[in-house]
PDB file of C-alpha atoms in Angstrom:
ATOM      1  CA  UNK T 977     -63.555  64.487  32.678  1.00 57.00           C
ATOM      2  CA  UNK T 978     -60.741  66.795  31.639  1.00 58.00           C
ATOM      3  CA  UNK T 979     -58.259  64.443  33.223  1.00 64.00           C
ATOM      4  CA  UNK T 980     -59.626  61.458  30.287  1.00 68.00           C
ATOM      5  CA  UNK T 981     -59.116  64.111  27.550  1.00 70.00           C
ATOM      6  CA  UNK T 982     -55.858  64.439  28.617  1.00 70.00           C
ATOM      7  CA  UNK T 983     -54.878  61.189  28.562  1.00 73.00           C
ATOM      8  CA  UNK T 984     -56.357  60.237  25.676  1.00 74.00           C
ATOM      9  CA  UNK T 985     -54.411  62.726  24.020  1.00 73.00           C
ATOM     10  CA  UNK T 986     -51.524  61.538  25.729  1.00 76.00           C
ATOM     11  CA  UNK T 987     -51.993  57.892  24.637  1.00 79.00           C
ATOM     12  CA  UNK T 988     -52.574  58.841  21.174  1.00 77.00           C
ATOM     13  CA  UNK T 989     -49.167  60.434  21.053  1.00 76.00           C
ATOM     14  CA  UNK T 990     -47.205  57.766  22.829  1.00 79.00           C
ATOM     15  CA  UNK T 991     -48.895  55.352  20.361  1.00 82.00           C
ATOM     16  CA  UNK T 992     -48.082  57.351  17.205  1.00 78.00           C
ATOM     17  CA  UNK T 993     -44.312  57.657  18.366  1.00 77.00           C
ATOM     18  CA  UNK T 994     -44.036  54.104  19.333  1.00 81.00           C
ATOM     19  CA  UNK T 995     -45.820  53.314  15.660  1.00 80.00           C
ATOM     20  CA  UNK T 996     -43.136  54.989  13.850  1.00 76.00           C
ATOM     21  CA  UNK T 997     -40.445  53.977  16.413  1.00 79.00           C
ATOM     22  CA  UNK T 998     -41.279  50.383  15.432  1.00 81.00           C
ATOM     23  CA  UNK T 999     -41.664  50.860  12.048  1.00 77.00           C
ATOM     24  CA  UNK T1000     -38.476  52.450  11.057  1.00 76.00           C
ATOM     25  CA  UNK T1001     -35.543  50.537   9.844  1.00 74.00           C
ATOM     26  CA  UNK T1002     -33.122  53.156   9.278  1.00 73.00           C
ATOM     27  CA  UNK T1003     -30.231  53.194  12.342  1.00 74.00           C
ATOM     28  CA  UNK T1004     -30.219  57.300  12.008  1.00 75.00           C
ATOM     29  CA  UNK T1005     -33.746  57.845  12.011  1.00 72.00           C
ATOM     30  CA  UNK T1006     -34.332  55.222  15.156  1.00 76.00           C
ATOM     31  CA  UNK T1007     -31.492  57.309  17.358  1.00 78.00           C
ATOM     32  CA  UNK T1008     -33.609  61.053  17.371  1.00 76.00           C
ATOM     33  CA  UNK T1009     -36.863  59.056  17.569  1.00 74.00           C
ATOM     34  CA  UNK T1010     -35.411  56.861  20.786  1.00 81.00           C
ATOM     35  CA  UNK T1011     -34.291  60.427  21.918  1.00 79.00           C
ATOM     36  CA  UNK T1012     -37.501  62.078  21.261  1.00 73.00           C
ATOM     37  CA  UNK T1013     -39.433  58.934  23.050  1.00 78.00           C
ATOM     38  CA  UNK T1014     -37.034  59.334  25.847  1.00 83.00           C
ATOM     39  CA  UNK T1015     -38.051  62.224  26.630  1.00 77.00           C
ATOM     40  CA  UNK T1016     -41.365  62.732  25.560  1.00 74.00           C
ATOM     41  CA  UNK T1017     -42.392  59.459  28.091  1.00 82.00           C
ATOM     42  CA  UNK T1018     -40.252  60.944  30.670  1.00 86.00           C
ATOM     43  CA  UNK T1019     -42.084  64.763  31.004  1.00 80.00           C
ATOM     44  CA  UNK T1020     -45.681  63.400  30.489  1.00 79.00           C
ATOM     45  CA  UNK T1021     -44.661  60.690  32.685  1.00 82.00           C
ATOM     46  CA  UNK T1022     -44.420  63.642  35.374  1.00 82.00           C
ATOM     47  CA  UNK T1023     -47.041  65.542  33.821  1.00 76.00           C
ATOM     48  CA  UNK T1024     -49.771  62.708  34.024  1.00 77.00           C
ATOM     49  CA  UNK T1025     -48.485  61.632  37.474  1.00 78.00           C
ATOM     50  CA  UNK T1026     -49.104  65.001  39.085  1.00 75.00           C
ATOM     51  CA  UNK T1027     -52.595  64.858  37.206  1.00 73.00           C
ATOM     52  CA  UNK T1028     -53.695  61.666  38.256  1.00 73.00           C
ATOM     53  CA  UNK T1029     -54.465  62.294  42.139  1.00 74.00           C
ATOM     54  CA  UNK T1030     -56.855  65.151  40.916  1.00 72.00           C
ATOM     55  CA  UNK T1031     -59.074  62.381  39.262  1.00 69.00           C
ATOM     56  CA  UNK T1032     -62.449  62.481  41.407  1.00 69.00           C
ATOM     57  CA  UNK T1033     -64.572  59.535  40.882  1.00 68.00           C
ATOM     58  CA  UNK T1034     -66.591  56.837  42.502  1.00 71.00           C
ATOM     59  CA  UNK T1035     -63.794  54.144  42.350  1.00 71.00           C
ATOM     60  CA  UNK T1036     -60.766  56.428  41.928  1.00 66.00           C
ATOM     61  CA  UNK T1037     -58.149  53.415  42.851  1.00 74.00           C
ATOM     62  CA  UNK T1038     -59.336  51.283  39.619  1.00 76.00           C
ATOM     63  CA  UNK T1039     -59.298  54.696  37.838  1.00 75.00           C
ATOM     64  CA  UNK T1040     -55.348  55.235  38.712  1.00 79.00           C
ATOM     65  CA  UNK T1041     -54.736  51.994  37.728  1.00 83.00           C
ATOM     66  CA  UNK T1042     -56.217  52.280  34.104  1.00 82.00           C
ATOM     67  CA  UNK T1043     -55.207  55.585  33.705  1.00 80.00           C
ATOM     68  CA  UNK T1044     -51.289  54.227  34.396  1.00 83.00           C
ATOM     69  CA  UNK T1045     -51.666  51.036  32.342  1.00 86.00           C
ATOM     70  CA  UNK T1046     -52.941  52.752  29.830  1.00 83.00           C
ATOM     71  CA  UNK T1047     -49.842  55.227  29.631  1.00 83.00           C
ATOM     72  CA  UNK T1048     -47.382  52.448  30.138  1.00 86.00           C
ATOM     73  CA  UNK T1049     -48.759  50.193  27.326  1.00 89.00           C
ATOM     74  CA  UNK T1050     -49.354  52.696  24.614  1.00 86.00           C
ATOM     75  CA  UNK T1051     -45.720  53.288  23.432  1.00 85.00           C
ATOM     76  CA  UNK T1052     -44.649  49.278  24.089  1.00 89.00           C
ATOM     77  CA  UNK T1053     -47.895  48.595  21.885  1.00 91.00           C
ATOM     78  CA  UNK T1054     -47.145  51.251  19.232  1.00 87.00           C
ATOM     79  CA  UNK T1055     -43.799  50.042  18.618  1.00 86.00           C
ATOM     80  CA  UNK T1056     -44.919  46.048  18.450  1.00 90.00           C
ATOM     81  CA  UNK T1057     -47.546  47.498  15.935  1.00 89.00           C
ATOM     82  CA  UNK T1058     -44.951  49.249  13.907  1.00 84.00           C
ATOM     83  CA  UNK T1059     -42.616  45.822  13.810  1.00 86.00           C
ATOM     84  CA  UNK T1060     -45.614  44.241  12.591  1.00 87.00           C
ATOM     85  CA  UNK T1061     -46.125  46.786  10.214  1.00 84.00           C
ATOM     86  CA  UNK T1062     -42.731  47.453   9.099  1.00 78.00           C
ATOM     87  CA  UNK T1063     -42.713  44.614   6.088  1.00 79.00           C
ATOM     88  CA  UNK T1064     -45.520  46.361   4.538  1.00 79.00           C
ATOM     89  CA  UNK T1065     -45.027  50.146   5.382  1.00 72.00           C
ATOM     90  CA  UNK T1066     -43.769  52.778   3.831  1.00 77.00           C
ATOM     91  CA  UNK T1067     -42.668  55.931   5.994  1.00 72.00           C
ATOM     92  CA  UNK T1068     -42.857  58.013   2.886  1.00 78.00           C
ATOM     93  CA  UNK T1069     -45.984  56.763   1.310  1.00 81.00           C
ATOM     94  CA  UNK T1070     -48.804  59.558   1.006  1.00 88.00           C
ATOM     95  CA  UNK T1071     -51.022  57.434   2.932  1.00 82.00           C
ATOM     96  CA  UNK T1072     -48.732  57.112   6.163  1.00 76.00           C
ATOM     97  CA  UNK T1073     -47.821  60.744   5.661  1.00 78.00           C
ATOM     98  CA  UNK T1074     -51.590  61.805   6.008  1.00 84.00           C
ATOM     99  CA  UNK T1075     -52.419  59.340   8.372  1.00 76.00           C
ATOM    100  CA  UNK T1076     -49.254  59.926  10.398  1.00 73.00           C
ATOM    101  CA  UNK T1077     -50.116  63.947  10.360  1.00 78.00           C
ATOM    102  CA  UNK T1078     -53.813  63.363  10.935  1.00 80.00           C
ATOM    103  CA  UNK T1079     -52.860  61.544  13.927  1.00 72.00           C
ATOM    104  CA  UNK T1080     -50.320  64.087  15.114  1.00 73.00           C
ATOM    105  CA  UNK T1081     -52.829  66.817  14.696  1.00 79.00           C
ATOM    106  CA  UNK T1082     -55.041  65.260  16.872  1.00 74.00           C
ATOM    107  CA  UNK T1083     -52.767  64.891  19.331  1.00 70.00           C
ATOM    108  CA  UNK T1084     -51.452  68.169  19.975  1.00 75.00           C
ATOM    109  CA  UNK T1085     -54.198  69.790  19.544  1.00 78.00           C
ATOM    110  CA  UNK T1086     -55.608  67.836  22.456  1.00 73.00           C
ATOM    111  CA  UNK T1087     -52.680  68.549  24.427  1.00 72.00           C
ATOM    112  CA  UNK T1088     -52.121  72.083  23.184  1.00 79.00           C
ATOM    113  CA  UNK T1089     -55.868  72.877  24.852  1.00 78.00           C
ATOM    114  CA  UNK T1090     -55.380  70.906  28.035  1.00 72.00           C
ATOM    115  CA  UNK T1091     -51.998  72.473  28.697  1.00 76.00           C
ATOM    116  CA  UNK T1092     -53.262  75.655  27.739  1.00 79.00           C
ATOM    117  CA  UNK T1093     -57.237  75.689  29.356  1.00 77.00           C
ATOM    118  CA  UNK T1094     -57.037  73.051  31.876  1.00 70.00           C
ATOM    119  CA  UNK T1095     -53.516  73.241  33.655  1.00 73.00           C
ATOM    120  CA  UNK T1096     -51.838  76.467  32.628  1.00 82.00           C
ATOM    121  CA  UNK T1097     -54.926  78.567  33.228  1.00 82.00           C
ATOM    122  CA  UNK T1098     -55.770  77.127  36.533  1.00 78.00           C
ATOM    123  CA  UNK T1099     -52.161  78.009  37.938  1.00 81.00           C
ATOM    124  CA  UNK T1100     -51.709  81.010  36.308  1.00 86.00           C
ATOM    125  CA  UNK T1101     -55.264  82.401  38.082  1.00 87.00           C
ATOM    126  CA  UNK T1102     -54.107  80.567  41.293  1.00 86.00           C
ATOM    127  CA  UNK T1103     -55.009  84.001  43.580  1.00 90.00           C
ATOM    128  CA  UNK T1104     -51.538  83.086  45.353  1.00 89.00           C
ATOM    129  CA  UNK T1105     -49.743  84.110  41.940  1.00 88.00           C
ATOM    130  CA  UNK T1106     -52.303  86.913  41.063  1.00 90.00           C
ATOM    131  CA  UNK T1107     -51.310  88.670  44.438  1.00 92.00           C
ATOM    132  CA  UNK T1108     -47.399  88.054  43.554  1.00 91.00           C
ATOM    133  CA  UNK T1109     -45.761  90.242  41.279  1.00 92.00           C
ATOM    134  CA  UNK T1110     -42.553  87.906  41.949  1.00 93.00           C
ATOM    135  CA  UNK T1111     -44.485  84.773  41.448  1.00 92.00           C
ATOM    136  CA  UNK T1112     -46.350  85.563  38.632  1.00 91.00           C
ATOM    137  CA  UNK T1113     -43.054  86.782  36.889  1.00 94.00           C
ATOM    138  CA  UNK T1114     -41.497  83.589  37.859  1.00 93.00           C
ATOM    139  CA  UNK T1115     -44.121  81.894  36.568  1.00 90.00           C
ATOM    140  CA  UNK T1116     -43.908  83.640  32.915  1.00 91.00           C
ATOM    141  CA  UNK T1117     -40.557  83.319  32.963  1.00 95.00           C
ATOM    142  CA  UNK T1118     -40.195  79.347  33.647  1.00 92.00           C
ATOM    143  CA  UNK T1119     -43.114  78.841  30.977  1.00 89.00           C
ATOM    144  CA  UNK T1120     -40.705  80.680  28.145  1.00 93.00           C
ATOM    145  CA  UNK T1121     -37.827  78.602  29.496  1.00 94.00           C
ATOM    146  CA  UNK T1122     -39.304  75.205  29.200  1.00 88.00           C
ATOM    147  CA  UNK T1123     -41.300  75.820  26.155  1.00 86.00           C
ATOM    148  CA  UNK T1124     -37.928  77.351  24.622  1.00 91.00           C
ATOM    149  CA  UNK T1125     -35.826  74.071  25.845  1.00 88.00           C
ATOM    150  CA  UNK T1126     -39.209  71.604  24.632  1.00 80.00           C
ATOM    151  CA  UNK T1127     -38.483  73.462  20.830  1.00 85.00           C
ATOM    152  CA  UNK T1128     -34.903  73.207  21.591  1.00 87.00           C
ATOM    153  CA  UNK T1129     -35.430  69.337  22.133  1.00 75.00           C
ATOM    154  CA  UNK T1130     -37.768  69.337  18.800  1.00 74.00           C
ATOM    155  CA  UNK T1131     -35.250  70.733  16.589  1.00 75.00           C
ATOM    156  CA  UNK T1132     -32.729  68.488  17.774  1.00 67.00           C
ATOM    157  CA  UNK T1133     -34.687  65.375  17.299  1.00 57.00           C
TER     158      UNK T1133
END
């Protein structure tokens, strides 16, 4: 079940980026969003394909397949949503804004939970890192590096 949460929350934000990818008209706001979406797709792309094979069900073949459609449609549907969209959307209209941060909200917090309750926790109690000083500093120290480098990234784009 935690795998769908995760997802969801992953196709949420794929579709709000590819929403406001395809909605923009400005040349210097479409180059940090193209950036962003770059990598954004890439590192849940990696994320979500470690995640998959941990999905138990009944038909778990049909369940890989919709959980990978469904990440590799979001964004190309987002951004055909936000061409359609563009004629009569405003990126600064207090309506988008909300929605837009409403939306966002969601999002992360999904992913802020799973990363944090669902995949952090269970590799960080992993009795193989408990037992290793080494490890376990290794492990702090390569969270701090990619979260630093993911804000990094943010700031830039």
């Amino acid at each position: 079940m935690w795998m769908q949460v995760l997802e969801l929350g992953i196709v949420v934000h794929s579709e709000i980026i590819g929403i406001a990818l395809g909605a923009s008209e400005d040349p210097s706001s479409i180059k940090p969003l193209v950036g962003a979406l770059t990598f954004h797709q890439f590192f849940e792309g990696v994320g979500l394909g470690g995640c998959i094979p941990q999905v138990r069900t009944n038909n778990a073949i049909s369940s890989y397949l919709i959980m990978i459609l469904f990440f590799s449609l979001t964004t190309p549907i987002g951004i055909g949503i936000g061409i359609g969209i563009s004629s009569s959307y405003e990126e600064n209209s207090p309506t988008a804004l909300i929605t837009s941060g409403v939306l966002d909200a969601a999002a992360a917090g999904i992913l802020i939970y799973m990363s944090l309750v669902d995949l952090l926790a269970a590799d960080f109690m992993n009795p193989r890192i408990q037992q290793n000083a080494k490890l376990q500093f290794s492990a702090y120290v390569s969270l701090l590096v990619g979260a630093t480098c993911m804000a990094i990234i943010a700031k830039w784009a």
